[in-house]
Amino acid sequence: MSTLPAHPPRRVLFLSHSHAFGAFRVGSHHYARTLASRGADVVHLSTPVSLAHRLLGRVDRTELSAVPDGAHRDAAGVTHLVPRTLLPRPYGGFRVARELARHGLPDRFDVVLIDQPLLWDESVRALAPTLVYRPTDLYPGRIKSTLQHRIIAAADAVVATSSEVRRALDPLPLPSIVLENGVDAARFAPLGAGPRPSACVYVGALDARFDRSQVDEWARDHPDVRFTVAGPHSGAPAATNNLELPGAVPYDALPALLTSARVGLLPLSDDPLNAGRSPMKLYEYLAAGLAVVARETPVLRSDDDAGIFTYDGTAGADEALRRALAHPTPNLAGARRAAAQSWVAKTDELLAFLATL
């Protein structure tokens, strides 16, 4: 069991890849909220939105309209800042310290946690006595890989979100731990104990890491099962009547959507970047009482008792889905497993690790 530090950090800065004003929530949002609830002064600065990306249509205008222009303190007490720049990072003259000062935010913190390599600049190191790199992904590309090396050279420790992400950093001359993503278990708790309908759901990004062809195949082979794929949609329309594509679903609406299904889907593509993912949806599905079907990776493995069924390629995908549909519903064993992975518990582990630094 983690031992909480006697003097936890009182002022914390997150430098994150994603802002909190869209349909998705990421680990830094949950850590920030949990720390703020314990009285810490938390600032969450995310990847700048550039004019170049807006002009090229790389930023959704509807989503951008929901993003405050300037510092915004939310109901949980976290101060969010989504900078606007002319050029995308790492180009242009953007500096984290300068942006904080421009909005009247603190220039000194107890700890800085950075998970977005593109937010690295020389000013970051001077913002706090403790700098922690929190990689959430594999970065084989040249720009992010170069910046990642610079962060590690300046950091005091590493908190990786999966063993695969941690392994990719070897040799690592810093203290490190693996702290997988958690879940807001209370938010996704099963609504009622009655049996669920024959329905499957996927919630998340519909990018190169998502295997749409596998979902289409499942839908064709199981016409009596309803499939819902929720996420920003710009691809092919549904090819079968039992496949629904509602688009992005607000975060607050996710519990109702998940608890209307029996199985949660994680149909990962063969993109090599999937090897290091610690998908937050795994525990959200389990917390909501769903069985889970996922493509197997070094991070995602079968656990029949908890209702997690994996497959390797298309050969075993149908069998994995059949087993998930036959699993007891709601999946109370899975919900108990998810409850042990709460963000409160993850925050306790994070603070205990920071205390050792």
PDB file of N, CA and C in Angstrom, residues 9 60 103 153 155-156 163 198 231 235 239 251 259 273 289 324 332 344:
ATOM      1  N   PRO A   9       2.782  18.120  -2.605  1.00  0.00           N
ATOM      2  CA  PRO A   9       2.962  19.378  -3.341  1.00  0.00           C
ATOM      3  C   PRO A   9       1.706  20.234  -3.278  1.00  0.00           C
ATOM      4  N   ASP A  60     -11.344  21.376 -35.089  1.00  0.00           N
ATOM      5  CA  ASP A  60     -12.789  21.425 -35.229  1.00  0.00           C
ATOM      6  C   ASP A  60     -13.315  22.745 -34.683  1.00  0.00           C
ATOM      7  N   HIS A 103      -0.810  35.500 -18.556  1.00  0.00           N
ATOM      8  CA  HIS A 103      -2.161  35.342 -18.009  1.00  0.00           C
ATOM      9  C   HIS A 103      -2.197  35.504 -16.498  1.00  0.00           C
ATOM     10  N   ALA A 153      16.664  14.310 -20.290  1.00  0.00           N
ATOM     11  CA  ALA A 153      17.956  14.839 -19.854  1.00  0.00           C
ATOM     12  C   ALA A 153      17.811  15.877 -18.753  1.00  0.00           C
ATOM     13  N   ALA A 155      14.873  16.046 -16.669  1.00  0.00           N
ATOM     14  CA  ALA A 155      13.886  15.641 -15.671  1.00  0.00           C
ATOM     15  C   ALA A 155      14.523  14.985 -14.455  1.00  0.00           C
ATOM     16  N   ASP A 156      13.720  14.892 -13.395  1.00  0.00           N
ATOM     17  CA  ASP A 156      14.138  14.220 -12.165  1.00  0.00           C
ATOM     18  C   ASP A 156      13.601  12.802 -12.078  1.00  0.00           C
ATOM     19  N   SER A 163       4.032  -0.462 -19.197  1.00  0.00           N
ATOM     20  CA  SER A 163       5.360  -1.075 -19.160  1.00  0.00           C
ATOM     21  C   SER A 163       6.039  -0.991 -20.523  1.00  0.00           C
ATOM     22  N   SER A 198     -28.294  -7.248 -25.964  1.00  0.00           N
ATOM     23  CA  SER A 198     -27.194  -7.668 -26.833  1.00  0.00           C
ATOM     24  C   SER A 198     -26.713  -6.460 -27.623  1.00  0.00           C
ATOM     25  N   GLY A 231     -17.666   8.605 -31.588  1.00  0.00           N
ATOM     26  CA  GLY A 231     -16.428   9.364 -31.688  1.00  0.00           C
ATOM     27  C   GLY A 231     -16.536  10.333 -32.852  1.00  0.00           C
ATOM     28  N   GLY A 235     -15.591   9.236 -41.490  1.00  0.00           N
ATOM     29  CA  GLY A 235     -15.268   8.125 -42.376  1.00  0.00           C
ATOM     30  C   GLY A 235     -16.477   7.597 -43.119  1.00  0.00           C
ATOM     31  N   ALA A 239     -22.468   0.379 -42.811  1.00  0.00           N
ATOM     32  CA  ALA A 239     -22.797  -0.517 -43.910  1.00  0.00           C
ATOM     33  C   ALA A 239     -23.916  -1.486 -43.548  1.00  0.00           C
ATOM     34  N   TYR A 251     -18.766  13.910 -22.599  1.00  0.00           N
ATOM     35  CA  TYR A 251     -18.242  13.080 -21.514  1.00  0.00           C
ATOM     36  C   TYR A 251     -19.311  12.794 -20.468  1.00  0.00           C
ATOM     37  N   THR A 259     -23.773   2.029 -19.991  1.00  0.00           N
ATOM     38  CA  THR A 259     -24.629   1.104 -19.244  1.00  0.00           C
ATOM     39  C   THR A 259     -25.838   0.627 -20.052  1.00  0.00           C
ATOM     40  N   LEU A 273       1.987   1.761 -32.829  1.00  0.00           N
ATOM     41  CA  LEU A 273       1.866   2.637 -31.668  1.00  0.00           C
ATOM     42  C   LEU A 273       0.857   2.111 -30.652  1.00  0.00           C
ATOM     43  N   GLY A 289     -19.801  -2.014 -15.862  1.00  0.00           N
ATOM     44  CA  GLY A 289     -20.408  -3.337 -15.854  1.00  0.00           C
ATOM     45  C   GLY A 289     -20.388  -4.054 -17.184  1.00  0.00           C
ATOM     46  N   ALA A 324     -17.580 -12.771 -24.826  1.00  0.00           N
ATOM     47  CA  ALA A 324     -17.950 -11.559 -24.080  1.00  0.00           C
ATOM     48  C   ALA A 324     -19.463 -11.415 -23.989  1.00  0.00           C
ATOM     49  N   LEU A 332     -20.107  -7.635 -12.860  1.00  0.00           N
ATOM     50  CA  LEU A 332     -19.803  -7.110 -11.528  1.00  0.00           C
ATOM     51  C   LEU A 332     -18.358  -7.396 -11.120  1.00  0.00           C
ATOM     52  N   VAL A 344      -8.268   8.191  -7.477  1.00  0.00           N
ATOM     53  CA  VAL A 344      -7.834   8.502  -6.108  1.00  0.00           C
ATOM     54  C   VAL A 344      -6.653   7.619  -5.735  1.00  0.00           C
TER      55      VAL A 344
END
